[in-house]
XYZ file of C-alpha atoms in Angstrom:
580
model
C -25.015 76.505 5.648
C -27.751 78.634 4.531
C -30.220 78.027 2.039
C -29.060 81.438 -0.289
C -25.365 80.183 0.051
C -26.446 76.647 -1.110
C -28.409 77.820 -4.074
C -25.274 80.428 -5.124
C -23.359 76.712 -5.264
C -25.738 75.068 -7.225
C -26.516 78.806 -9.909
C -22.044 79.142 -10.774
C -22.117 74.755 -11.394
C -25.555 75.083 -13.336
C -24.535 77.836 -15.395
C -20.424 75.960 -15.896
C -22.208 72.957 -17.264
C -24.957 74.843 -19.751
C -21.405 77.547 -20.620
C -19.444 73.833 -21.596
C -21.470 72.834 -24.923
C -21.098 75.787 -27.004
C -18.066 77.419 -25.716
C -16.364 73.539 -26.562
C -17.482 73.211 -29.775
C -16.973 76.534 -30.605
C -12.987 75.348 -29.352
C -12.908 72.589 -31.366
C -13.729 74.282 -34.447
C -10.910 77.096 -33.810
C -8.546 74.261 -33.374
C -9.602 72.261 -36.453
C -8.641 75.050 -38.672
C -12.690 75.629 -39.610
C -13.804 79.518 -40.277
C -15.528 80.730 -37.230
C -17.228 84.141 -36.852
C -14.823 86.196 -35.389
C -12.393 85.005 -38.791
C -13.211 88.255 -40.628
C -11.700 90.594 -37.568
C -8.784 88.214 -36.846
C -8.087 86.175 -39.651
C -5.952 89.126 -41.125
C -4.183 89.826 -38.445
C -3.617 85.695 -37.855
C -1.907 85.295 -41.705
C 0.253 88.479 -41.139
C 1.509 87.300 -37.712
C 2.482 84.116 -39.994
C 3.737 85.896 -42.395
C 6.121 88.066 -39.970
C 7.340 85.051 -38.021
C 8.134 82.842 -41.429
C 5.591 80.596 -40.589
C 3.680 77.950 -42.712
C 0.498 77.060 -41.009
C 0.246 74.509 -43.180
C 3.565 72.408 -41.873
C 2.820 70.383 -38.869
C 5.213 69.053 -36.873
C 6.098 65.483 -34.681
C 6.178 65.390 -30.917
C 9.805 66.292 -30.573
C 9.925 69.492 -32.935
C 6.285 70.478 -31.107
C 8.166 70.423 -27.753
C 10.767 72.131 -28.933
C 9.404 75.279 -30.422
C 6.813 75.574 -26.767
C 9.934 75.375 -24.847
C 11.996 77.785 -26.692
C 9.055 79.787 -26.669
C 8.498 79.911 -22.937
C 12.162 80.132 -22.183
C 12.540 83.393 -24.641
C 9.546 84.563 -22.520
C 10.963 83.951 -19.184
C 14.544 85.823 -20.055
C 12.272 88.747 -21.930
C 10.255 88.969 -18.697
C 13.036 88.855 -15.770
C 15.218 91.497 -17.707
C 11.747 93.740 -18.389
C 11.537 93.763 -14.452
C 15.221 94.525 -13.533
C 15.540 97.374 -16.171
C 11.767 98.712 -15.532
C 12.970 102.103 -13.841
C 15.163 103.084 -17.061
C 11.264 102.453 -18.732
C 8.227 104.347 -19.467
C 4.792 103.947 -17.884
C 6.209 104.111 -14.824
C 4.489 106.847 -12.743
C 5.344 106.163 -9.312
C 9.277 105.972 -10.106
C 9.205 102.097 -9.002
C 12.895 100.657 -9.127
C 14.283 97.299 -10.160
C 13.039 94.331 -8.817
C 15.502 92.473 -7.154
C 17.397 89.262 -9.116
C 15.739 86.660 -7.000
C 12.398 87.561 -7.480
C 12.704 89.050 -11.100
C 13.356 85.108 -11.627
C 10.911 83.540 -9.260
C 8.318 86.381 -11.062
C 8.999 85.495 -14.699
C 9.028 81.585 -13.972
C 5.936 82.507 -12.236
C 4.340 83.686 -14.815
C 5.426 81.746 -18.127
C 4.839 78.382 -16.440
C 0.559 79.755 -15.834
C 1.598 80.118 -11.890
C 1.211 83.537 -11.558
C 2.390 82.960 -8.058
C 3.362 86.559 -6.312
C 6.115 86.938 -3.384
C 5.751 91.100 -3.671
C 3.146 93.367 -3.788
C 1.633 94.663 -7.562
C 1.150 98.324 -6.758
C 4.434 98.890 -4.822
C 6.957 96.512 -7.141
C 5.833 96.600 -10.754
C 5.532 99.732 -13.288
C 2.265 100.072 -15.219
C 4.916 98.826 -18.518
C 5.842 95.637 -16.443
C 2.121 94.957 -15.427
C 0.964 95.152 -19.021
C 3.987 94.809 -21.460
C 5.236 91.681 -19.088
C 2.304 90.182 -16.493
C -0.700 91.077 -19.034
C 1.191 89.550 -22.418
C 2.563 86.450 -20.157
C -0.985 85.974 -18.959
C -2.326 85.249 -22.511
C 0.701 83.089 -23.859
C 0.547 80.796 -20.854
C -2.597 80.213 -20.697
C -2.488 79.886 -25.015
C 0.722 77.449 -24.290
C -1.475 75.028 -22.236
C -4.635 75.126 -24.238
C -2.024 74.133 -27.449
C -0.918 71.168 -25.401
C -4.052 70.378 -24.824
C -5.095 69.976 -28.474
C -1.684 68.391 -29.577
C -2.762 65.471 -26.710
C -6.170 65.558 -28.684
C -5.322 65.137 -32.138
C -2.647 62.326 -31.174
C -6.060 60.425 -29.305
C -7.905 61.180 -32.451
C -5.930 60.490 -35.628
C -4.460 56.956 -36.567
C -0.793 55.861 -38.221
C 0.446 59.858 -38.071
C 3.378 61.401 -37.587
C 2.344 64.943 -36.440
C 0.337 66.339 -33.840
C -0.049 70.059 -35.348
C 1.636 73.046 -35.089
C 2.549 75.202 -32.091
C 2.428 78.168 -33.852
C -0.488 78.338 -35.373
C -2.393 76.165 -32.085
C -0.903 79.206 -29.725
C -2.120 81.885 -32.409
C -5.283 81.008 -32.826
C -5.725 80.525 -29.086
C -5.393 83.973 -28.472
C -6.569 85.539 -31.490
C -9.876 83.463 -31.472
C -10.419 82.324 -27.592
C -8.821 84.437 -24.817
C -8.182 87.928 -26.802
C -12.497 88.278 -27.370
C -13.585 86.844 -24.179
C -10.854 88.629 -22.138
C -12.060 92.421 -23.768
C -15.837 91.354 -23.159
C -15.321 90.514 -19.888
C -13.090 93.597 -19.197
C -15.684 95.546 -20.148
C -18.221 93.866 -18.020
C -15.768 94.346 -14.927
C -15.574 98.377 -15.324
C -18.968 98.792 -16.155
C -18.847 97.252 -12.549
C -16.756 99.580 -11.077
C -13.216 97.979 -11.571
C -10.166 100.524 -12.427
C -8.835 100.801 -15.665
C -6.660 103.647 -15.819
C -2.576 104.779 -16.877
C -3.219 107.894 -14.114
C -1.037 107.988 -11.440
C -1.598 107.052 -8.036
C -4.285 109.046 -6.232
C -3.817 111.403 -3.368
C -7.036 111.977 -1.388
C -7.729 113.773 2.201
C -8.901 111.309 4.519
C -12.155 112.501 6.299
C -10.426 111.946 10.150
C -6.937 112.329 10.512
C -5.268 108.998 11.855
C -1.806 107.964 13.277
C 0.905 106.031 11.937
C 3.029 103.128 14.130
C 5.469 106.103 14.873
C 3.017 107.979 16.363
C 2.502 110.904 13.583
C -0.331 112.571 11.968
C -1.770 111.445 9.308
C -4.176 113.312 7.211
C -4.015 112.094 3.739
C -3.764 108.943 1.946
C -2.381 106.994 -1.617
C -4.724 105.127 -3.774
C -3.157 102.920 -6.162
C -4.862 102.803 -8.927
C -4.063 101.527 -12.954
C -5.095 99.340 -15.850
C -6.148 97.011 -13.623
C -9.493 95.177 -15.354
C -7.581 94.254 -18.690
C -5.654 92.272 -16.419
C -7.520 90.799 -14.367
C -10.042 89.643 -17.035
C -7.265 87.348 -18.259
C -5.629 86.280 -15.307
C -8.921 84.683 -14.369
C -10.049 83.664 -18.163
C -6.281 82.026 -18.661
C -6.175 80.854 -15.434
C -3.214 82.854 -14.105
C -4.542 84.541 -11.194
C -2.147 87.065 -10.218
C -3.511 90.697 -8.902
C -2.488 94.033 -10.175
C -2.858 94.431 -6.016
C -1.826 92.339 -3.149
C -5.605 91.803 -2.291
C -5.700 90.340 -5.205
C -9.525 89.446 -5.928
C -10.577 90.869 -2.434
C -9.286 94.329 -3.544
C -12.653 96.011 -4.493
C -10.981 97.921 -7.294
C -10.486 94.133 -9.210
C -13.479 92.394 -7.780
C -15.848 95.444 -7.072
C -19.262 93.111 -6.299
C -20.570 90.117 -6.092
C -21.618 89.849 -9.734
C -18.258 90.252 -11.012
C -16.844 87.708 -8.135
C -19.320 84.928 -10.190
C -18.086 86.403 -13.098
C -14.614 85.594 -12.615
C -15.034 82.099 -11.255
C -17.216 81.306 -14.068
C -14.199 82.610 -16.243
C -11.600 80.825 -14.413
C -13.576 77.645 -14.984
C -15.377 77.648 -18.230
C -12.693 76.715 -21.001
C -11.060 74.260 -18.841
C -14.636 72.261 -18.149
C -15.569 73.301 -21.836
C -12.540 71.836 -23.181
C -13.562 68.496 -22.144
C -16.480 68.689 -25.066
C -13.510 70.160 -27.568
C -12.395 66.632 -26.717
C -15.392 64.480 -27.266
C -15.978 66.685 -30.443
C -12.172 66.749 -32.006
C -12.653 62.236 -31.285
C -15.463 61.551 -32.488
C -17.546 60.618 -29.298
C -18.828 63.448 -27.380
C -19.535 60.988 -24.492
C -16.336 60.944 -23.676
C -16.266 64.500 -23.137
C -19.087 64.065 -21.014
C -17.502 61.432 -19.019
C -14.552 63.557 -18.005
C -16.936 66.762 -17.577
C -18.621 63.991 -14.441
C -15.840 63.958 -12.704
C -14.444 67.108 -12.722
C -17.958 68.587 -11.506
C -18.239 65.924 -8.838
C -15.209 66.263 -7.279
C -15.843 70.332 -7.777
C -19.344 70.149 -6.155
C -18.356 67.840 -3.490
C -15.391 70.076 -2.323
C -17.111 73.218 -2.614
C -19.367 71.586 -0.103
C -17.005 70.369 2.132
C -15.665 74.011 2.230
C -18.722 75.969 2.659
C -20.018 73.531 5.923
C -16.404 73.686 7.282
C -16.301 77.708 7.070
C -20.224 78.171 7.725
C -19.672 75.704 11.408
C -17.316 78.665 12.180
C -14.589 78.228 15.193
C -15.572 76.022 18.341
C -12.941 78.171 20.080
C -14.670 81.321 19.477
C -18.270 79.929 20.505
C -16.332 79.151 23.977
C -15.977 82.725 24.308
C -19.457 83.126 23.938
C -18.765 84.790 20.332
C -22.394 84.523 18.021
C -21.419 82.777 14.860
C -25.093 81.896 13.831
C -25.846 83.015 10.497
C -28.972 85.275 10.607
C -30.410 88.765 8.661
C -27.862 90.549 11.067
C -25.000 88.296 11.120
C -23.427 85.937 8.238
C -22.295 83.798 11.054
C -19.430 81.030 10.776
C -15.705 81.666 9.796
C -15.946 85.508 8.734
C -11.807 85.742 10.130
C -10.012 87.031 6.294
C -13.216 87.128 4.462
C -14.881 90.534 2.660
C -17.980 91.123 3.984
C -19.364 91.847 0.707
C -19.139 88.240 -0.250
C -19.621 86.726 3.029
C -19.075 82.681 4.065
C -20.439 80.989 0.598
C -19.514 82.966 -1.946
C -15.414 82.771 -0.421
C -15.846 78.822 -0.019
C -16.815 78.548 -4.160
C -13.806 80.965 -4.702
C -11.183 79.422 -2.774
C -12.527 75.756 -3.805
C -12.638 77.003 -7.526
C -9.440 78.877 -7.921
C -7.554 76.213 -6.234
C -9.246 73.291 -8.427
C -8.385 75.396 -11.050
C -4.429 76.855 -11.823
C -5.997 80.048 -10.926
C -4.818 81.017 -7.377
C -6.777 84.173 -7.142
C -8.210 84.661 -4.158
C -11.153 86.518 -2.740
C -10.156 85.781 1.009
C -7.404 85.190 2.949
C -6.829 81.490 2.693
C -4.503 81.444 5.917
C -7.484 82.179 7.590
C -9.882 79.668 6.606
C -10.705 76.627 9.235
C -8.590 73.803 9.309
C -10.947 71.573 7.348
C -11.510 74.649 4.927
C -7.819 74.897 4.063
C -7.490 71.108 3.517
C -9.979 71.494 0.699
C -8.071 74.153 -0.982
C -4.797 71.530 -0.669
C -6.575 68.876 -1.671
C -8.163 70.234 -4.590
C -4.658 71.160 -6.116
C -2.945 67.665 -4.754
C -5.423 65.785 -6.920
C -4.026 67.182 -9.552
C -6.075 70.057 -10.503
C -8.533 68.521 -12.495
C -11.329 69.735 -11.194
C -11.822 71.542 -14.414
C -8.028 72.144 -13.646
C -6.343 74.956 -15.464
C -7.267 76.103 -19.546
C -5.717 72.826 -21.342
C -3.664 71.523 -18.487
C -7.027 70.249 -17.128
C -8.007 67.931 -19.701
C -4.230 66.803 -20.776
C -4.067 66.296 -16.494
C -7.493 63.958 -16.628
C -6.129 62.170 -19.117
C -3.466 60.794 -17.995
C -5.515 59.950 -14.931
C -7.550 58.236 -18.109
C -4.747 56.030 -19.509
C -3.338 54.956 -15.961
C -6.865 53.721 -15.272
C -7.427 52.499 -18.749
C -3.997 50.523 -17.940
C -4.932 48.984 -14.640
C -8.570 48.158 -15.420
C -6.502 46.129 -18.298
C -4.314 44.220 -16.033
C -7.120 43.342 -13.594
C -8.872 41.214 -16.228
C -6.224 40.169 -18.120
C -6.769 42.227 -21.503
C -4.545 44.339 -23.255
C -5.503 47.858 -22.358
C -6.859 50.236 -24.873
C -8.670 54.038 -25.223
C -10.813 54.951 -27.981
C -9.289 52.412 -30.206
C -5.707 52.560 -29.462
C -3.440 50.342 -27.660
C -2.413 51.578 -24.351
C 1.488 49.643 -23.995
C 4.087 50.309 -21.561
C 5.424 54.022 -22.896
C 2.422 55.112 -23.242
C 1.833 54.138 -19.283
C 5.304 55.366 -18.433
C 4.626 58.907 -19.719
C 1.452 59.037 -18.231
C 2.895 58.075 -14.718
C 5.242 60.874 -15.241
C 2.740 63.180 -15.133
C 0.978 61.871 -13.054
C 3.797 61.667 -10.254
C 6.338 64.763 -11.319
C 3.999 67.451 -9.292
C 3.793 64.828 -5.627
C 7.461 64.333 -6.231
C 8.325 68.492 -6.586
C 6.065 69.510 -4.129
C 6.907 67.681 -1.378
C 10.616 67.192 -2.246
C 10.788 70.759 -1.870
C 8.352 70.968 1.086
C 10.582 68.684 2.743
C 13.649 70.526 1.865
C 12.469 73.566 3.197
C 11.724 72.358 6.774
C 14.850 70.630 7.014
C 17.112 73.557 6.286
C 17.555 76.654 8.729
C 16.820 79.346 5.409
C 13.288 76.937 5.212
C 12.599 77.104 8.621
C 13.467 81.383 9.386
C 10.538 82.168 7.623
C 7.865 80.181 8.887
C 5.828 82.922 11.222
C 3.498 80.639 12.279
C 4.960 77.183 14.317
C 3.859 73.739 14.705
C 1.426 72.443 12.359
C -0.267 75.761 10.859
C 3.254 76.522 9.850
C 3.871 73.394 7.847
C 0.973 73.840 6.285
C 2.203 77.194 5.041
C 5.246 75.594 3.690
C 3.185 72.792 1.988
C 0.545 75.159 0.632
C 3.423 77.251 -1.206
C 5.125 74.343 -2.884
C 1.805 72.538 -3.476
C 0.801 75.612 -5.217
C 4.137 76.058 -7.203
C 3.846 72.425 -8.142
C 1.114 72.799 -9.488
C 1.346 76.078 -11.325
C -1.640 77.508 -8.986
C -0.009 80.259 -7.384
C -2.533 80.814 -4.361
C -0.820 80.547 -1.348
C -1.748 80.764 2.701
C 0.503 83.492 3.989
C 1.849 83.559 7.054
C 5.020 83.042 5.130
C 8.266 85.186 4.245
C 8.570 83.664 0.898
C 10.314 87.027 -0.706
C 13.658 85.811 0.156
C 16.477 83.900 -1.983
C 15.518 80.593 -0.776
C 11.909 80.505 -1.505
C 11.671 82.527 -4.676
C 14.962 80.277 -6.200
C 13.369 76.884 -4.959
C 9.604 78.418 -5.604
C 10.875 79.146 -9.345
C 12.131 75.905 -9.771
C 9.122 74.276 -8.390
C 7.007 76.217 -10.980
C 9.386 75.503 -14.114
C 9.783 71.410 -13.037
C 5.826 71.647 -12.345
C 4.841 73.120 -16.012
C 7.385 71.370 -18.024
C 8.358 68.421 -16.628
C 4.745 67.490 -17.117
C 4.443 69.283 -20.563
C 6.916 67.132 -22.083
C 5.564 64.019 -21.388
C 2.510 64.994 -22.504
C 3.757 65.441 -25.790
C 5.692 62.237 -26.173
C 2.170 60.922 -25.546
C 0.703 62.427 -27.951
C 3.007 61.413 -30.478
C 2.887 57.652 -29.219
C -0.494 57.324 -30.026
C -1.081 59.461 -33.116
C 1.803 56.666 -34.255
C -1.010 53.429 -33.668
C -3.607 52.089 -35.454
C -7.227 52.569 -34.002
C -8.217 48.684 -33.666
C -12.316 48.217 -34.032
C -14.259 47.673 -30.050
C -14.312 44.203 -29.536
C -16.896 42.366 -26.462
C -14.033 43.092 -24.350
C -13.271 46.503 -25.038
C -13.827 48.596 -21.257
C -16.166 51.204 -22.013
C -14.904 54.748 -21.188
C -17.929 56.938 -21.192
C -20.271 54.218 -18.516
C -21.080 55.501 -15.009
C -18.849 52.728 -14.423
C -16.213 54.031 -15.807
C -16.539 57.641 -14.175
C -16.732 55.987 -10.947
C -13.320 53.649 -11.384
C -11.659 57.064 -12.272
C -12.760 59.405 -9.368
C -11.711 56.169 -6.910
C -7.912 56.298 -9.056
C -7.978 59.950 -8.618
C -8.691 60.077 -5.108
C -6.233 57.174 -4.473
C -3.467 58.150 -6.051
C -4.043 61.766 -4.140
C -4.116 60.030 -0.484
C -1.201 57.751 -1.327
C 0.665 60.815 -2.442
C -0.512 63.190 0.131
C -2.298 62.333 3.238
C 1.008 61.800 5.572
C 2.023 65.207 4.798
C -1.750 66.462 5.463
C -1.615 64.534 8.793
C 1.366 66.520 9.735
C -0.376 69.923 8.914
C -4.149 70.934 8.751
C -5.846 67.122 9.904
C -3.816 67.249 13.366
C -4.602 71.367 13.078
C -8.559 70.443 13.046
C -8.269 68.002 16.016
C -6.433 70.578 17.977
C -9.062 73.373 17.143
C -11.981 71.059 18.348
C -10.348 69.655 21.466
């Protein structure tokens, strides 16, 4: 590790933690109803979308209604989006004369992107029209992202009120998400992305003359070549702001027409990560006690930090097996040294290890580098960063409603352990309330490795695994881990464009999202039901160092229990092979 790399760690979690105070309370007052600044432009437009929908912003609803309406929602979105994709060559916008996409994936590509996945078995600029991109991707990449951040809150206000039957409204909770949060960040940050040399564009494709001729595989000529170009930086701004992370391109974030230089590549990570870690002061502000905020903001950074770490000295020791061949992987003014195998040279070692450690401890799954190519130890980070749950900030609202379950499962067994009936900010944790937090807690272990285990069982799992032994496995793990857990990174090396994975890989996604969702929600409604009992001498503080240390150990437990047989099988006996 170098001394620049080390500092470009510490600069993106300096500036996450100063971005957290301002852009959370600035959350909190959105979602409390309270005027902010930007009510003038939006306000109008927010009481005619109420108006044109029929509804009262004033009517909250319970749990069950609240679930209800976000399912319906999502489904609606999900049919809207597959038939958008197998009618798109009857459609406008559509310059290059693209075709239907095929059943399979139009499914696995609209659960992917209504359940915040975003995860991408076809390539951007050869399968989707510039109408699907923007009409379908863009508008799924704001309402899934808006869908978790309302789930968020409903979790919040059930913590924070007392003896209530409601939790707030969906309707007005998704609105003002996207009127007030991701629609004025996303076009600031779009802007700053051009003005950086991203593409924004509804030209065709580009034709230019390349300056040598070249060959093809069948031995021809070649003298000219297509550039695909589009609206490419409205996108991307809110695939990483909602954390989404699919690419207009297959590069995805290594394409240099999305992620043009390294200014924009800490832009995007900072916007991938700052309303999930900023939501954690929404919550501290919305109950009352902003050091609980802080408490949860602890261990989301350490585990960040220490990962990002763990990443960067596993990618920046490079390959033992290449230093036997007398290959120079010492960094120096000439050489970036270590790991450079699937990394842009414009970003180098460091600045690929905070990416793939970020977007992977977020729901983002954008990626800068090809993570198939990272080190053995590298790769295990980006697993293990989405097999603790991704809560390190974890996605925009499923973050903090993730945590917190983590929260009332330690809450409960901190309880047990000294015989006193467990409670959280004033409320009683009982047995349903511990039931639906084990739910989500367990639902993504129990998809992604049901499936992962389903896969290499079965001949259609097996046929397209390119890569055998233990690399392999980890391919198949990766995908369903990242599925799972609505990520939608994934390590290659895998032909996951075919029935099996995209109809498994969309039900992953869908079980992943709302499996957990619900549960959530029936939380939320448990506890806005209690009574907030006064703190007592044997109340267990939840905002101690104490307390942020018990949870990082339940965290970390709960991920090894889940996880580490399967990681034995795949990139831990992978790193002992490399260094043998």
């Amino acid at each position: 590790m170098t001394v620049n790399g080390i500092l470009q760690a510490i600069l993106y979690l300096a500036i996450l933690v100063l971005l957290v105070k301002p852009l959370g309370a600035y959350m909190a007052r959105v979602y409390s109803g309270e005027r902010v600044f930007l009510e003038r432009l939006f306000g109008p437009v927010e009481r005619r979308i109420y108006r044109m929908a029929g509804v009262d912003p004033a009517r909250e609803m319970d749990w069950k209604t609240y679930a209800i309406a976000m399912l319906l929602f999502n489904m609606l979105g999900l049919l809207a989006l597959y038939a958008l994709q197998r009618i798109q060559h009857l459609l406008p916008l559509n310059p290059q004369g693209l075709g239907p996409v095929a059943p399979d994936l139009a499914f696995n590509t609209a659960a992917s992107f209504v359940t915040n996945t975003n995860w991408q078995a076809y390539s951007g600029e050869t399968t989707m029209s510039y109408l699907t991109q923007m009409l379908g991707l863009t508008v799924q990449n704001f309402l899934s992202a808006a869908t978790g951040m309302a789930i968020a809150v409903a979790l919040i206000r059930g913590i924070a009120r007392q003896s209530a039957k409601t939790i707030g409204n969906f309707w007005v909770d998704m609105t003002r998400g996207v009127l007030y949060i991701l629609l004025p960040i996303a076009f600031v940050l779009a802007l700053g992305l051009v003005s950086q040399g991203a593409v924004q564009t509804l030209s065709p494709y580009r034709t230019v003359e390349l300056l040598e001729p070249t060959r093809d595989t069948a031995g021809r000529t070649v003298t000219h070549q297509v550039i695909a170009v589009g609206p490419v930086a409205s996108q991307v701004a809110i695939k990483h702001l909602g954390t989404n992370g699919g690419g207009f391109f297959n590069a995805n974030a290594a394409h240099p027409f999305e992620n043009p230089t390294p200014l924009t590549d800490l832009l995007l990570i900072l916007a991938e990560s700052a309303i999930a870690a900023a939501f954690t002061y929404t919550f501290g502000k919305m109950v009352g006690d902003t050091r609980q905020g802080w408490a949860l903001l602890a261990v989301m950074v350490i585990l960040l930090a220490v990962c990002i770490f763990i990443a960067y000295g596993a990618e920046a020791a490079g390959n033992p097996r290449l230093a036997a061949l007398e290959v120079d992987q010492t960094a120096s003014d000439l050489n970036p040294g270590g790991n450079m195998e699937g990394k842009e040279v414009r970003f180098g070692i460091a600045r690929t290890a905070i990416f793939a450690t970020v977007t992977t401890g977020t729901s983002t799954g954008a990626v800068n580098a090809l993570h198939d190519s990272l080190t053995p130890l590298g790769g295990l980070v980006t697993l293990l960063m989405m097999q603790l749950g991704e809560i390190a900030p974890g996605g925009v609202g499923s973050g903090l409603y993730g945590i917190l379950a983590f929260v009332i499962v330690a809450v409960f067994v901190a309880g047990m352990m000294v015989g006193r009936t467990p409670e959280y900010l004033g409320k009683k944790i009982e047995g349903y309330e511990m039931k639906m937090a084990a739910l989500a807690v367990l639902i993504m272990p129990l998809v992604a490795l049901g499936f992962t285990a389903l896969a290499v069982s079965t001949e259609a799992g097996k046929a397209a695994v390119f890569n055998p032994g233990p690399h392999g496995f980890s391919e198949i793990l990766y995908a369903y881990t990242s599925q799972a857990n609505n990520n939608g990174s994934a390590f290659a090396g895998l032909a996951a464009n075919n029935p099996f994975y995209n109809i498994t890989g969309g039900l992953a996604m869908l079980m992943g999202r709302f499996f957990i969702a619900v549960p959530i929600l029936a939380l939320a409604g448990s506890l806005a039901r209690k009574k907030r009992i006064p703190p007592s001498a044997g109340t267990l503080p939840t905002h101690t160092p104490l307390f942020v240390a018990w949870l990082l150990a339940l965290i970390v437990i709960v991920a090894a229990l889940n996880f580490i047989p399967a990681l034995a099988l795949g990139p831990i006996v992978e790193h002992f092979q490399m260094i043998s």
